[in-house]
Amino acid sequence: MSQRIHLNPNVPRQQAPMGSGLGGGYTPDPISRSAPSPHVGSDNELLGQVQKWSSKAEDVIEAYTQPIRPYVPAMARFLIVVTFLEDALRIITQWGDQLWYLQKHRHFVWGFSHIFLLVNVLAMLAGSFGVISKRYPDYSVYCLLGVVVAQGLGYGLLFDLSFFLRNLSVIGGLLMVLSDSLQNKKKLFAGLPSLSETDRRKYFQLAGRILLIFLFIGFIFQGNWSFARVVVSIVGLGACIMVAVGFKAKWSASFLVALLSIFNVFINNWWSVHAAHPQRDFLKYDFFQTLSIVGGLLLLVNIGPGGISVDEKKKVY
């Protein structure tokens, strides 16, 4: 922004020397020039340092992830649907227990409980393989979204806070798959641009980014507090906000991938619990759901935050 120059009418104008570059010969009033505040300089220096270190972190991430970059989309897709594959296997191996629970506690009539479980298993298997193989990804995602809603209603878990927040994050991962499929369609039909698909992709990425962070929000408000938990919660919440608004989204999503992976191994270690212990199934369920959310974050790292994000706006301005 240019500096404003004020003329003092009480001070006679002086002729500028030849070659000075001041046309018409006037002398700016030195009193009217405001000195820069020392706080502004220090703030700019701090912002510059933050940008410098964030750029270095992004360069390091780019360098170390370059060899595995071609495999990230396939790995992310598999992780997103791994919770559905595990759930389908659980229903098949615990068929009798699942029927007993639905009929005894959810009051499903005989026959309808069988159909409910069978449809869920088939939908989860078909939708999962559709997402992994990229065949009919739209229908596959809609199928898995229907499973999330159906199980929430069927098992009466819609008002369970942990289930609700976790499944919001799983839905966020599925929306990232939808966004990625729209990007591939755009590449396939590059000569026929579609504004509606471009807009849908941006909104899917925005909704997916926001929903992905709900798992970590649930982690913050649950469990016993300790100093380490407070530190992890504050740092993780900051990264979640960056993901939601799309500021340094790839860097912050990569950080959350590492954080959630470590948390998942040490907290949801279902393999260390005896097979007959009832807690084993809950830990196993949480473990694979967290893997699905990690897959959604990996897909975000691969395709970026989308058009409705701070990172994208910075490219424009």
Tab-separated table of C-alpha atoms in Angstrom:
chain	number	residue	atom	x	y	z
A	1	MET	CA	0.000	0.000	0.000
A	2	SER	CA	1.384	3.404	-0.946
A	3	GLN	CA	2.373	5.946	1.728
A	4	ARG	CA	-0.040	8.895	2.044
A	5	ILE	CA	1.569	12.341	1.660
A	6	HIS	CA	0.024	15.389	3.364
A	7	LEU	CA	0.777	18.978	2.392
A	8	ASN	CA	1.058	21.624	5.077
A	9	PRO	CA	-0.528	24.842	3.706
A	10	ASN	CA	1.361	27.012	6.223
A	11	VAL	CA	4.778	25.930	4.973
A	12	PRO	CA	5.923	27.526	1.694
A	13	ARG	CA	6.692	25.105	-1.102
A	14	GLN	CA	10.347	24.767	-2.033
A	15	GLN	CA	11.619	24.190	-5.515
A	16	ALA	CA	12.997	20.730	-5.873
A	17	PRO	CA	16.484	20.531	-7.342
A	18	MET	CA	16.777	19.483	-10.967
A	19	GLY	CA	16.940	15.763	-11.463
A	20	SER	CA	15.423	14.985	-8.083
A	21	GLY	CA	12.369	13.361	-9.702
A	22	LEU	CA	9.806	15.464	-7.762
A	23	GLY	CA	7.514	17.185	-10.247
A	24	GLY	CA	6.203	20.670	-9.511
A	25	GLY	CA	8.556	21.045	-6.572
A	26	TYR	CA	6.918	20.257	-3.216
A	27	THR	CA	8.322	18.989	0.013
A	28	PRO	CA	6.336	16.357	1.923
A	29	ASP	CA	5.623	17.269	5.500
A	30	PRO	CA	7.980	15.102	7.585
A	31	ILE	CA	5.753	15.407	10.634
A	32	SER	CA	2.835	13.720	8.886
A	33	ARG	CA	4.811	10.536	8.174
A	34	SER	CA	3.947	7.976	10.826
A	35	ALA	CA	6.790	5.832	12.104
A	36	PRO	CA	6.224	2.087	11.871
A	37	SER	CA	5.258	0.465	15.133
A	38	PRO	CA	7.849	-1.934	16.576
A	39	HIS	CA	5.054	-4.438	17.256
A	40	VAL	CA	4.180	-4.581	13.559
A	41	GLY	CA	7.752	-5.437	12.668
A	42	SER	CA	7.994	-8.136	15.301
A	43	ASP	CA	4.644	-9.622	14.226
A	44	ASN	CA	5.761	-9.697	10.600
A	45	GLU	CA	9.030	-11.359	11.599
A	46	LEU	CA	7.164	-13.988	13.629
A	47	LEU	CA	4.774	-14.670	10.738
A	48	GLY	CA	7.716	-14.940	8.388
A	49	GLN	CA	9.422	-17.445	10.662
A	50	VAL	CA	6.239	-19.542	10.902
A	51	GLN	CA	5.868	-19.547	7.125
A	52	LYS	CA	9.537	-20.440	6.726
A	53	TRP	CA	9.335	-23.422	9.068
A	54	SER	CA	6.018	-24.609	7.621
A	55	SER	CA	7.519	-24.463	4.127
A	56	LYS	CA	10.478	-26.520	5.328
A	57	ALA	CA	8.127	-29.064	6.897
A	58	GLU	CA	6.172	-29.318	3.639
A	59	ASP	CA	9.407	-29.825	1.693
A	60	VAL	CA	10.451	-32.613	4.064
A	61	ILE	CA	7.032	-34.292	3.736
A	62	GLU	CA	7.209	-34.008	-0.059
A	63	ALA	CA	10.736	-35.482	-0.152
A	64	TYR	CA	10.087	-38.456	2.132
A	65	THR	CA	6.668	-39.328	0.719
A	66	GLN	CA	7.706	-39.136	-2.930
A	67	PRO	CA	8.556	-42.893	-3.246
A	68	ILE	CA	5.177	-43.983	-1.839
A	69	ARG	CA	3.131	-41.230	-3.498
A	70	PRO	CA	1.829	-43.460	-6.359
A	71	TYR	CA	0.506	-46.009	-3.822
A	72	VAL	CA	-1.178	-43.539	-1.455
A	73	PRO	CA	-4.594	-43.356	-3.223
A	74	ALA	CA	-5.024	-47.158	-3.309
A	75	MET	CA	-3.867	-47.489	0.302
A	76	ALA	CA	-6.190	-44.679	1.398
A	77	ARG	CA	-9.188	-46.257	-0.314
A	78	PHE	CA	-8.502	-49.610	1.306
A	79	LEU	CA	-8.156	-48.044	4.761
A	80	ILE	CA	-11.401	-46.065	4.326
A	81	VAL	CA	-13.429	-49.255	3.767
A	82	VAL	CA	-11.473	-51.553	6.110
A	83	THR	CA	-13.960	-50.955	8.944
A	84	PHE	CA	-16.799	-52.162	6.685
A	85	LEU	CA	-14.850	-55.280	5.696
A	86	GLU	CA	-14.115	-56.044	9.345
A	87	ASP	CA	-17.755	-55.477	10.287
A	88	ALA	CA	-18.967	-57.809	7.524
A	89	LEU	CA	-16.553	-60.495	8.732
A	90	ARG	CA	-17.702	-59.940	12.318
A	91	ILE	CA	-21.377	-60.455	11.388
A	92	ILE	CA	-20.561	-63.622	9.437
A	93	THR	CA	-18.454	-65.151	12.241
A	94	GLN	CA	-20.903	-64.073	14.979
A	95	TRP	CA	-24.132	-64.706	13.078
A	96	GLY	CA	-25.957	-66.368	15.956
A	97	ASP	CA	-24.959	-63.731	18.506
A	98	GLN	CA	-26.005	-60.931	16.143
A	99	LEU	CA	-29.431	-62.534	15.577
A	100	TRP	CA	-29.917	-63.024	19.316
A	101	TYR	CA	-29.089	-59.383	20.055
A	102	LEU	CA	-31.406	-58.004	17.360
A	103	GLN	CA	-34.300	-60.232	18.367
A	104	LYS	CA	-33.837	-59.999	22.136
A	105	HIS	CA	-32.786	-56.395	22.638
A	106	ARG	CA	-33.941	-54.623	19.463
A	107	HIS	CA	-37.174	-56.662	19.152
A	108	PHE	CA	-36.660	-57.609	15.511
A	109	VAL	CA	-39.131	-60.286	14.368
A	110	TRP	CA	-37.707	-63.602	13.241
A	111	GLY	CA	-36.809	-63.432	9.565
A	112	PHE	CA	-36.487	-59.667	9.398
A	113	SER	CA	-33.351	-59.864	11.556
A	114	HIS	CA	-31.868	-62.376	9.070
A	115	ILE	CA	-32.663	-60.106	6.121
A	116	PHE	CA	-31.251	-57.067	7.938
A	117	LEU	CA	-27.899	-58.773	8.610
A	118	LEU	CA	-27.675	-60.329	5.140
A	119	VAL	CA	-28.374	-57.033	3.363
A	120	ASN	CA	-25.792	-55.266	5.536
A	121	VAL	CA	-23.124	-57.876	4.771
A	122	LEU	CA	-23.768	-57.810	1.019
A	123	ALA	CA	-23.891	-53.991	0.932
A	124	MET	CA	-20.635	-53.647	2.883
A	125	LEU	CA	-18.781	-56.181	0.723
A	126	ALA	CA	-20.089	-54.792	-2.579
A	127	GLY	CA	-19.531	-51.158	-1.574
A	128	SER	CA	-16.030	-51.832	-0.224
A	129	PHE	CA	-14.850	-53.652	-3.334
A	130	GLY	CA	-16.417	-50.942	-5.498
A	131	VAL	CA	-14.438	-48.227	-3.667
A	132	ILE	CA	-11.170	-50.196	-3.809
A	133	SER	CA	-11.489	-51.122	-7.487
A	134	LYS	CA	-12.888	-47.675	-8.490
A	135	ARG	CA	-15.809	-49.372	-10.213
A	136	TYR	CA	-19.018	-47.401	-9.764
A	137	PRO	CA	-17.510	-45.387	-6.875
A	138	ASP	CA	-20.578	-43.146	-6.544
A	139	TYR	CA	-22.982	-46.033	-6.031
A	140	SER	CA	-20.464	-47.795	-3.774
A	141	VAL	CA	-20.181	-44.763	-1.502
A	142	TYR	CA	-23.965	-44.298	-1.361
A	143	CYS	CA	-24.278	-47.975	-0.471
A	144	LEU	CA	-21.821	-47.651	2.428
A	145	LEU	CA	-23.489	-44.448	3.621
A	146	GLY	CA	-26.757	-46.362	3.736
A	147	VAL	CA	-25.078	-49.047	5.861
A	148	VAL	CA	-23.893	-46.431	8.389
A	149	VAL	CA	-27.432	-45.067	8.767
A	150	ALA	CA	-29.075	-48.507	8.817
A	151	GLN	CA	-26.757	-49.835	11.520
A	152	GLY	CA	-27.213	-46.721	13.607
A	153	LEU	CA	-30.977	-47.231	13.506
A	154	GLY	CA	-30.915	-51.019	13.743
A	155	TYR	CA	-28.577	-51.224	16.717
A	156	GLY	CA	-29.943	-48.101	18.403
A	157	LEU	CA	-26.624	-46.269	18.430
A	158	LEU	CA	-27.583	-42.973	16.841
A	159	PHE	CA	-27.649	-41.194	20.207
A	160	ASP	CA	-24.386	-42.729	21.421
A	161	LEU	CA	-21.908	-39.824	21.290
A	162	SER	CA	-18.817	-41.935	20.568
A	163	PHE	CA	-20.573	-43.862	17.785
A	164	PHE	CA	-22.021	-40.653	16.333
A	165	LEU	CA	-18.708	-38.751	16.194
A	166	ARG	CA	-16.753	-41.701	14.837
A	167	ASN	CA	-19.270	-42.356	12.095
A	168	LEU	CA	-19.307	-38.694	11.129
A	169	SER	CA	-15.565	-39.053	10.493
A	170	VAL	CA	-16.116	-42.256	8.522
A	171	ILE	CA	-18.699	-40.395	6.411
A	172	GLY	CA	-16.093	-37.679	5.876
A	173	GLY	CA	-13.716	-40.276	4.430
A	174	LEU	CA	-16.435	-41.548	2.099
A	175	LEU	CA	-17.111	-37.993	0.898
A	176	MET	CA	-13.408	-37.661	0.074
A	177	VAL	CA	-13.784	-40.784	-2.098
A	178	LEU	CA	-16.717	-39.120	-3.883
A	179	SER	CA	-14.637	-36.007	-4.461
A	180	ASP	CA	-11.758	-38.071	-5.829
A	181	SER	CA	-14.085	-39.915	-8.206
A	182	LEU	CA	-15.378	-36.597	-9.570
A	183	GLN	CA	-11.789	-35.471	-10.142
A	184	ASN	CA	-11.077	-38.637	-12.137
A	185	LYS	CA	-14.211	-38.062	-14.216
A	186	LYS	CA	-13.014	-34.564	-14.982
A	187	LYS	CA	-9.681	-35.941	-16.178
A	188	LEU	CA	-11.403	-38.612	-18.254
A	189	PHE	CA	-13.662	-36.102	-20.034
A	190	ALA	CA	-11.239	-33.180	-20.115
A	191	GLY	CA	-12.792	-31.758	-23.276
A	192	LEU	CA	-16.260	-31.575	-21.726
A	193	PRO	CA	-15.968	-29.451	-18.571
A	194	SER	CA	-18.910	-29.613	-16.200
A	195	LEU	CA	-19.394	-26.750	-13.777
A	196	SER	CA	-21.850	-28.726	-11.670
A	197	GLU	CA	-19.384	-31.575	-11.095
A	198	THR	CA	-16.630	-29.110	-10.256
A	199	ASP	CA	-18.862	-27.443	-7.675
A	200	ARG	CA	-19.952	-30.801	-6.250
A	201	ARG	CA	-16.321	-31.813	-5.864
A	202	LYS	CA	-15.491	-28.621	-3.951
A	203	TYR	CA	-18.415	-29.051	-1.590
A	204	PHE	CA	-17.688	-32.757	-1.041
A	205	GLN	CA	-14.088	-31.903	-0.153
A	206	LEU	CA	-15.214	-29.164	2.238
A	207	ALA	CA	-17.745	-31.431	3.974
A	208	GLY	CA	-15.257	-34.309	4.035
A	209	ARG	CA	-12.546	-32.156	5.650
A	210	ILE	CA	-14.892	-30.914	8.350
A	211	LEU	CA	-16.362	-34.337	9.163
A	212	LEU	CA	-12.966	-36.064	9.302
A	213	ILE	CA	-11.936	-34.131	12.409
A	214	PHE	CA	-14.880	-35.249	14.569
A	215	LEU	CA	-13.065	-38.405	15.703
A	216	PHE	CA	-10.367	-36.299	17.312
A	217	ILE	CA	-12.974	-34.009	18.875
A	218	GLY	CA	-14.520	-37.106	20.455
A	219	PHE	CA	-11.094	-38.115	21.744
A	220	ILE	CA	-10.652	-34.703	23.400
A	221	PHE	CA	-13.886	-34.891	25.386
A	222	GLN	CA	-13.603	-38.538	26.451
A	223	GLY	CA	-11.247	-40.333	28.818
A	224	ASN	CA	-9.203	-39.317	31.834
A	225	TRP	CA	-7.217	-36.121	31.697
A	226	SER	CA	-3.458	-35.948	32.130
A	227	PHE	CA	-0.721	-33.479	31.197
A	228	ALA	CA	0.241	-35.489	28.122
A	229	ARG	CA	-3.406	-35.737	27.056
A	230	VAL	CA	-3.848	-31.954	27.398
A	231	VAL	CA	-0.764	-31.286	25.237
A	232	VAL	CA	-1.825	-33.798	22.570
A	233	SER	CA	-5.378	-32.417	22.611
A	234	ILE	CA	-4.252	-28.804	22.139
A	235	VAL	CA	-1.801	-29.632	19.334
A	236	GLY	CA	-4.235	-32.011	17.657
A	237	LEU	CA	-7.104	-29.532	17.902
A	238	GLY	CA	-4.951	-26.921	16.200
A	239	ALA	CA	-4.214	-29.352	13.366
A	240	CYS	CA	-7.937	-30.195	13.128
A	241	ILE	CA	-8.847	-26.526	12.750
A	242	MET	CA	-6.205	-26.166	10.022
A	243	VAL	CA	-7.693	-29.169	8.200
A	244	ALA	CA	-11.248	-27.821	8.526
A	245	VAL	CA	-10.423	-24.371	7.106
A	246	GLY	CA	-7.965	-25.780	4.567
A	247	PHE	CA	-4.876	-23.912	5.809
A	248	LYS	CA	-1.675	-25.912	5.227
A	249	ALA	CA	-4.145	-28.779	4.873
A	250	LYS	CA	-1.716	-31.377	3.520
A	251	TRP	CA	0.795	-30.698	6.295
A	252	SER	CA	-1.791	-30.736	9.082
A	253	ALA	CA	-3.510	-33.845	7.663
A	254	SER	CA	-0.147	-35.634	7.525
A	255	PHE	CA	0.443	-34.698	11.159
A	256	LEU	CA	-2.980	-36.093	12.137
A	257	VAL	CA	-2.254	-39.311	10.219
A	258	ALA	CA	0.904	-39.835	12.283
A	259	LEU	CA	-0.798	-38.826	15.548
A	260	LEU	CA	-3.870	-41.038	15.052
A	261	SER	CA	-1.759	-43.995	13.912
A	262	ILE	CA	0.348	-43.858	17.076
A	263	PHE	CA	-2.742	-43.344	19.228
A	264	ASN	CA	-4.493	-46.267	17.535
A	265	VAL	CA	-1.672	-48.743	18.111
A	266	PHE	CA	-1.173	-47.904	21.782
A	267	ILE	CA	-4.794	-47.274	22.849
A	268	ASN	CA	-6.853	-49.656	20.687
A	269	ASN	CA	-4.463	-52.621	20.991
A	270	TRP	CA	-7.170	-55.303	20.767
A	271	TRP	CA	-4.604	-58.027	19.988
A	272	SER	CA	-3.258	-57.774	23.551
A	273	VAL	CA	-6.672	-58.590	25.076
A	274	HIS	CA	-7.805	-62.183	25.610
A	275	ALA	CA	-10.148	-63.500	22.914
A	276	ALA	CA	-12.885	-64.242	25.478
A	277	HIS	CA	-12.759	-60.743	26.998
A	278	PRO	CA	-15.784	-58.589	25.959
A	279	GLN	CA	-13.589	-55.485	25.668
A	280	ARG	CA	-11.707	-57.069	22.759
A	281	ASP	CA	-14.547	-56.524	20.278
A	282	PHE	CA	-14.965	-52.867	21.274
A	283	LEU	CA	-11.234	-52.183	20.914
A	284	LYS	CA	-11.186	-53.985	17.576
A	285	TYR	CA	-14.129	-51.946	16.326
A	286	ASP	CA	-12.472	-48.663	17.389
A	287	PHE	CA	-9.148	-49.744	15.857
A	288	PHE	CA	-10.551	-50.379	12.385
A	289	GLN	CA	-12.757	-47.280	12.451
A	290	THR	CA	-9.705	-45.169	13.260
A	291	LEU	CA	-7.891	-46.803	10.342
A	292	SER	CA	-10.747	-45.739	8.074
A	293	ILE	CA	-10.438	-42.139	9.256
A	294	VAL	CA	-6.664	-42.273	8.714
A	295	GLY	CA	-7.451	-43.398	5.162
A	296	GLY	CA	-9.694	-40.367	4.673
A	297	LEU	CA	-6.902	-38.064	5.848
A	298	LEU	CA	-4.443	-39.787	3.505
A	299	LEU	CA	-6.812	-39.172	0.608
A	300	LEU	CA	-6.990	-35.522	1.668
A	301	VAL	CA	-3.171	-35.370	1.566
A	302	ASN	CA	-3.244	-36.835	-1.937
A	303	ILE	CA	-5.994	-34.752	-3.596
A	304	GLY	CA	-5.675	-31.555	-1.550
A	305	PRO	CA	-8.234	-29.467	0.367
A	306	GLY	CA	-10.249	-28.345	-2.659
A	307	GLY	CA	-11.441	-25.004	-3.983
A	308	ILE	CA	-13.152	-23.841	-0.785
A	309	SER	CA	-10.058	-23.549	1.389
A	310	VAL	CA	-7.518	-21.014	2.589
A	311	ASP	CA	-4.743	-22.754	0.641
A	312	GLU	CA	-6.677	-22.385	-2.622
A	313	LYS	CA	-7.562	-18.740	-1.944
A	314	LYS	CA	-3.882	-17.962	-1.331
A	315	LYS	CA	-3.107	-19.159	-4.862
A	316	VAL	CA	-5.626	-16.646	-6.235
A	317	TYR	CA	-4.444	-13.669	-4.191
